[in-house]
Coordinates of C-alpha atoms and ligand atoms in Angstrom, one line a residue:
X15 CA 0.3 0.5 0.0
X16 CA 1.3 3.5 -0.7
X17 CA 0.3 5.5 3.3
X18 CA 2.0 8.5 3.6
X19 CA 0.8 7.7 7.9
X20 CA 1.5 4.0 9.0
X21 CA 1.1 5.4 13.1
X22 CA 2.6 1.5 13.6
X23 CA 5.4 2.8 13.4
X24 CA 5.6 4.4 16.9
X25 CA 4.3 1.6 18.5
X26 CA 7.6 -0.5 17.0
X27 CA 9.3 -1.4 20.4
X28 CA 9.1 -1.1 24.0
X29 CA 11.9 1.6 24.2
X30 CA 9.8 3.5 21.6
X31 CA 6.3 3.4 23.3
X32 CA 8.0 4.8 26.8
X33 CA 9.4 7.2 24.9
X34 CA 6.1 8.7 22.9
X35 CA 3.8 7.6 25.9
X36 CA 1.2 10.9 26.5
X37 CA 1.0 10.4 30.0
X38 CA 2.4 7.4 32.9
X39 CA 1.1 6.5 36.8
X40 CA 3.5 7.6 39.3
X41 CA 3.3 7.7 43.3
X42 CA 3.3 11.5 43.1
X43 CA -0.3 11.0 41.4
X44 CA -1.7 8.8 44.8
X45 CA -4.6 9.7 47.3
X46 CA -4.5 7.0 50.0
X47 CA -7.3 6.4 51.3
X48 CA -7.5 4.5 55.3
X49 CA -9.8 3.4 57.2
X50 CA -9.5 4.2 61.3
X51 CA -10.6 2.4 63.7
X52 CA -11.0 2.2 67.5
X53 CA -8.4 0.1 69.5
X54 CA -5.1 -1.0 70.2
X55 CA -3.4 -3.7 67.6
X56 CA -6.0 -4.1 65.0
X57 CA -5.8 -5.1 61.5
X58 CA -8.8 -6.7 60.3
X59 CA -8.9 -7.5 56.5
X60 CA -12.2 -5.9 54.9
X61 CA -14.3 -8.8 53.7
X62 CA -15.3 -6.5 50.6
X63 CA -12.2 -5.5 49.8
X64 CA -10.0 -7.7 49.5
X65 CA -5.8 -6.7 50.8
X66 CA -7.3 -3.7 52.1
X67 CA -7.4 -3.2 55.7
X68 CA -8.7 -0.6 58.7
X69 CA -7.0 -0.2 61.6
X70 CA -6.3 1.1 64.7
X71 CA -4.8 4.1 65.4
X72 CA -1.1 2.8 66.5
X73 CA -1.0 0.4 63.1
X74 CA -2.1 3.0 61.2
X75 CA 1.1 5.6 62.4
X76 CA 3.3 2.3 61.5
X77 CA 1.2 1.8 57.8
X78 CA 1.6 5.6 56.8
X79 CA 5.6 5.3 57.3
X80 CA 5.7 2.1 54.8
X81 CA 3.5 4.2 52.9
X82 CA 5.8 7.2 53.1
X83 CA 9.1 5.3 52.7
X84 CA 7.3 3.4 49.2
X85 CA 7.0 7.3 47.7
X86 CA 3.1 7.6 48.7
X87 CA 2.7 10.9 49.6
X88 CA -0.7 12.0 51.0
X89 CA -3.4 10.1 53.2
X90 CA -7.0 10.5 53.2
X91 CA -9.0 9.4 56.4
X92 CA -11.7 7.9 57.5
X93 CA -13.3 6.7 60.8
X94 CA -15.3 3.8 61.9
X95 CA -16.9 5.0 65.5
X96 CA -18.5 2.7 68.0
X97 CA -22.7 3.0 67.6
X98 CA -22.9 4.2 71.1
X99 CA -21.4 7.6 69.5
X100 CA -23.5 8.1 66.7
X101 CA -26.3 11.0 66.8
X102 CA -28.5 13.0 65.1
X103 CA -26.2 16.1 65.6
X104 CA -22.7 15.4 64.7
X105 CA -21.7 15.9 67.8
X106 CA -18.8 13.6 68.1
X107 CA -17.6 14.5 64.8
X108 CA -16.6 17.4 66.5
X109 CA -15.0 15.9 69.3
X110 CA -11.3 17.4 70.0
X111 CA -9.9 14.3 71.5
X112 CA -12.0 11.9 69.3
X113 CA -10.7 9.3 66.7
X114 CA -9.9 11.3 63.5
X115 CA -8.5 14.6 65.7
X116 CA -6.0 12.2 67.9
X117 CA -5.0 10.0 64.4
X118 CA -4.7 14.1 62.1
X119 CA -2.1 15.0 65.4
X120 CA -0.9 11.1 66.2
X121 CA 0.3 11.2 61.7
X122 CA 1.4 15.0 62.0
X123 CA 3.7 14.0 64.7
X124 CA 5.0 10.7 63.3
X125 CA 5.5 11.3 59.0
X126 CA 5.2 15.2 59.4
X127 CA 5.5 15.1 55.7
X128 CA 2.7 12.8 54.8
X129 CA 0.0 15.3 53.7
X130 CA -3.2 14.4 55.8
X131 CA -6.4 14.6 54.6
X132 CA -9.9 14.4 56.2
X133 CA -13.2 13.2 54.8
X134 CA -16.0 16.2 56.0
X135 CA -19.1 14.0 55.9
X136 CA -21.4 13.1 59.3
X137 CA -22.4 9.4 57.9
X138 CA -19.6 7.5 60.2
X139 CA -21.4 10.0 63.4
X140 CA -24.7 9.6 62.2
X141 CA -27.2 7.3 63.9
X142 CA -29.5 7.4 60.4
X143 CA -26.1 6.8 58.8
X144 CA -26.4 9.9 56.1
X145 CA -24.1 12.3 55.2
X146 CA -26.4 15.1 56.7
X147 CA -28.4 15.8 59.9
X148 CA -31.9 14.0 59.9
X149 CA -35.5 16.3 60.2
X150 CA -38.5 14.7 59.2
X151 CA -37.3 11.8 56.8
X152 CA -35.4 14.9 55.5
X153 CA -31.3 15.7 55.3
X154 CA -31.5 19.3 55.8
X155 CA -29.0 21.3 54.2
X156 CA -27.4 24.9 55.9
X157 CA -27.5 22.9 59.8
X158 CA -25.5 20.1 58.2
X159 CA -23.0 23.2 56.3
X160 CA -23.0 25.2 60.0
X161 CA -21.6 21.7 61.6
X162 CA -19.4 20.1 58.9
X163 CA -17.5 24.0 58.7
X164 CA -17.0 23.5 63.3
X165 CA -15.6 19.6 61.7
X166 CA -13.1 21.2 59.5
X167 CA -12.1 24.1 62.0
X168 CA -11.6 20.9 64.8
X169 CA -9.7 18.7 62.3
X170 CA -7.6 22.0 61.4
X171 CA -7.3 22.9 65.0
X172 CA -5.6 19.6 65.0
X173 CA -3.2 19.6 62.1
X174 CA -4.9 18.3 59.3
X175 CA -2.9 19.9 55.9
X176 CA -6.7 19.8 53.6
X177 CA -10.7 18.7 54.2
X178 CA -12.2 16.7 52.1
X179 CA -16.0 17.5 52.0
X180 CA -17.6 14.6 51.1
X181 CA -21.2 15.4 51.5
X182 CA -22.5 16.8 48.9
X183 CA -24.4 20.0 50.7
X184 CA -24.8 23.1 49.0
X185 CA -22.8 26.4 50.3
X186 CA -20.6 23.5 52.2
X187 CA -17.4 24.8 50.7
X188 CA -17.7 28.9 51.0
X189 CA -18.9 28.2 54.3
X190 CA -15.8 25.9 55.3
X191 CA -13.5 28.6 54.1
X192 CA -15.0 31.0 55.6
X193 CA -14.9 28.7 58.7
X194 CA -11.2 28.2 58.5
X195 CA -10.2 31.3 57.8
X196 CA -12.3 32.9 60.6
X197 CA -10.3 30.4 63.1
X198 CA -6.4 31.5 61.3
X199 CA -6.3 28.5 59.2
X200 CA -5.7 30.5 55.9
X201 CA -3.2 27.3 55.0
X202 CA -5.8 24.6 55.4
X203 CA -6.9 23.6 52.2
X204 CA -9.8 22.4 50.8
X205 CA -10.4 19.0 48.4
X206 CA -13.6 19.2 47.0
X207 CA -15.6 16.1 46.3
X208 CA -17.8 18.1 43.6
X209 CA -19.3 16.1 41.5
X210 CA -19.8 13.1 43.7
X211 CA -22.5 10.6 42.5
X212 CA -25.1 8.6 44.0
X213 CA -22.9 5.5 43.2
X214 CA -23.7 1.7 43.9
X215 CA -20.0 1.3 44.1
X216 CA -19.8 2.9 47.4
X217 CA -20.6 -0.5 48.6
X218 CA -17.5 -2.3 50.3
X219 CA -16.7 1.1 51.5
X220 CA -20.1 1.2 53.7
X221 CA -19.0 -2.7 54.7
X222 CA -16.4 -1.0 56.0
X223 CA -17.7 1.3 57.7
X224 CA -20.7 0.5 58.8
X225 CA -22.0 3.4 57.4
X226 CA -24.4 2.4 54.9
X227 CA -27.7 4.6 55.2
X228 CA -30.6 2.8 57.7
X229 CA -33.2 4.4 55.5
X230 CA -33.8 6.0 52.5
X231 CA -30.5 6.3 50.0
X232 CA -28.2 9.6 48.9
X233 CA -30.2 10.8 45.7
X234 CA -31.4 13.6 47.5
X235 CA -27.5 15.1 48.1
X236 CA -25.4 13.4 46.1
X237 CA -25.5 13.7 41.5
X238 CA -27.9 11.7 39.3
X239 CA -25.9 9.2 37.7
X240 CA -27.7 10.6 34.6
X241 CA -26.7 14.1 34.6
X242 CA -23.0 15.2 32.9
X243 CA -23.4 19.2 33.0
X244 CA -24.7 19.3 36.3
X245 CA -21.3 18.2 37.1
X246 CA -19.6 21.5 35.6
X247 CA -21.9 23.6 37.5
X248 CA -21.2 21.8 41.0
X249 CA -17.0 22.0 40.0
X250 CA -17.6 25.7 38.7
X251 CA -19.5 26.8 41.8
X252 CA -16.7 24.7 44.6
X253 CA -13.7 26.7 42.7
X254 CA -15.7 29.9 42.6
X255 CA -16.5 28.8 46.5
X256 CA -12.2 28.7 47.5
X257 CA -12.0 24.7 46.4
X258 CA -8.1 24.0 46.0
X259 CA -8.6 21.0 44.2
X260 CA -11.7 19.0 42.4
X261 CA -12.6 15.8 42.8
X262 CA -14.9 13.2 40.7
X263 CA -16.1 10.2 42.0
X264 CA -16.5 7.5 41.0
X265 CA -14.0 7.0 38.6
X266 CA -14.6 4.6 35.7
X267 CA -17.8 5.0 35.4
X268 CA -17.1 9.1 35.2
X269 CA -14.3 9.2 33.1
X270 CA -16.8 11.2 30.7
X271 CA -17.5 13.5 33.7
X272 CA -13.1 14.0 34.8
X273 CA -12.8 14.9 31.2
X274 CA -15.1 17.8 31.2
X275 CA -14.3 18.9 34.3
X276 CA -10.7 19.4 33.5
X277 CA -11.6 22.0 30.6
X278 CA -13.4 24.0 32.7
X279 CA -11.3 23.8 35.7
X280 CA -8.4 26.4 36.8
X281 CA -7.5 24.7 39.9
X282 CA -6.5 21.1 40.5
X283 CA -8.4 17.7 39.6
X284 CA -9.1 14.8 40.9
X285 CA -10.0 11.1 40.3
X286 CA -11.8 8.8 43.2
X287 CA -11.0 5.2 42.0
X288 CA -13.9 3.7 44.5
X289 CA -13.6 1.0 46.6
X290 CA -16.1 -1.0 44.2
X291 CA -14.3 -0.5 41.8
X292 CA -11.8 -1.9 43.6
X293 CA -13.4 -5.0 44.3
X294 CA -14.3 -5.8 41.3
X295 CA -10.7 -6.0 40.0
X296 CA -9.8 -7.9 42.9
X297 CA -12.5 -10.4 42.3
X298 CA -12.4 -11.0 38.7
X299 CA -8.3 -11.0 39.2
X300 CA -8.9 -14.0 41.9
X301 CA -11.6 -15.6 39.6
X302 CA -8.6 -15.9 36.7
X303 CA -11.0 -13.7 35.2
X304 CA -8.5 -10.5 34.1
X305 CA -5.2 -9.9 35.4
X306 CA -5.1 -8.0 38.2
X307 CA -2.0 -6.2 38.1
X308 CA -2.6 -5.0 33.9
X309 CA -6.6 -3.9 35.2
X310 CA -4.6 -1.6 38.0
X311 CA -2.1 -0.7 35.8
X312 CA -4.8 0.2 32.7
X313 CA -8.0 1.6 34.9
X314 CA -5.2 4.0 37.2
X315 CA -3.8 4.9 33.5
X316 CA -7.1 5.9 32.3
X317 CA -7.8 8.4 35.2
X318 CA -4.1 10.2 34.0
X319 CA -6.2 10.4 29.9
X320 CA -8.9 11.5 31.4
X321 CA -7.6 14.3 32.7
X322 CA -6.8 13.6 36.4
X323 CA -4.4 15.6 38.4
X324 CA -4.2 13.1 41.5
X325 CA -5.7 10.2 42.1
X326 CA -7.5 8.4 45.4
X327 CA -7.3 4.7 44.9
X328 CA -6.4 1.8 47.3
X329 CA -4.2 0.2 44.8
X330 CA -1.3 2.7 45.9
X331 CA 1.1 0.8 48.0
X332 CA 0.7 -2.1 45.0
X333 CA 1.7 0.1 42.5
X334 CA 4.2 1.6 44.4
X335 CA 5.4 -2.3 45.0
X336 CA 5.3 -3.6 42.1
X337 CA 8.0 -3.4 40.0
X338 CA 7.8 -1.3 37.0
Ligands
PBG622 C1 -19.0 9.1 52.7 C2 -18.5 9.1 51.8 C3 -18.2 7.7 51.3 C4 -17.1 7.3 50.0 C5 -16.5 8.4 50.7 N1 -16.6 9.4 51.6 C6 -19.5 7.0 50.9 C7 -20.9 7.6 50.9 O1 -20.9 8.3 50.5 O2 -21.7 6.7 51.2 C8 -17.0 5.9 49.6 C9 -15.7 5.9 48.8 C10 -15.5 4.7 48.4 O3 -16.5 3.9 48.1 O4 -13.7 3.9 48.2 N2 -19.7 10.6 52.7

């Protein structure tokens, strides 16, 4: 054939492919979510997340040292508190000596260079398992935002680097920014879950923290999977309100959203490869139906290609420990 263009020329060898690769994943891209539970010496594998553990704080500190030694520079903390501490006001979320606040203090002391981010939402502290305060069966926006703001300031008092509101209430980024600034925490950043969808892929996470909603679902605050443009509205609002990083969640089923948010965003954009995505890869690999390492690498790379500057993933350590 008389072809002028032969794109295959650039695929001829591994060296050449590496030379012309448009994207690459590195450990610098990762945010590692961690599940912290009460007690000492506790390390429990999460049944729906094979190879992933929840740990007591002492073990978490040791684990974060390992992460740092492997080049993983950022952790995102979630806590599991005793059911007796849960109510409909989020009181335990504000406890200056609560598990989250203790965790932030312990980690910033033991591994000060590791960037610590905390989840801001009420679900782990809510007797209803909802991200906000419930009144007459509804999740009320403005009173929730008030508590979330106090919660963020409380984490800042403990020394957090970034707060990560995952609740999807309206106006919470602006309120939290004002709250942090008012308390003198000008340098505490906000990673906003800007486009967080009401997704079935959070199932294993809710197992891990025992945080499934007690009634109904989260569709009155998390986004409708049918909507793409609405994500741009949410991201634009968050950026205007002071978000330092915006995030799209889940990951793979929403790559289109990620790429559109990247187009309009003036701040770094993160993707969250959520618990159900991790579980699917692990489960299929355990059956021998996909190669685990290859599936991990390909999915992580897809986030970079779609425009992610950062990736929250449960595969961070696996990636770092893999020979590549
Ligand atoms: C809670 C929260 C959830 C996740 C992160 N923060 C669950 C939910 O909204 O029900 C999910 C993370 C994952 O599945 O990996 N606000």
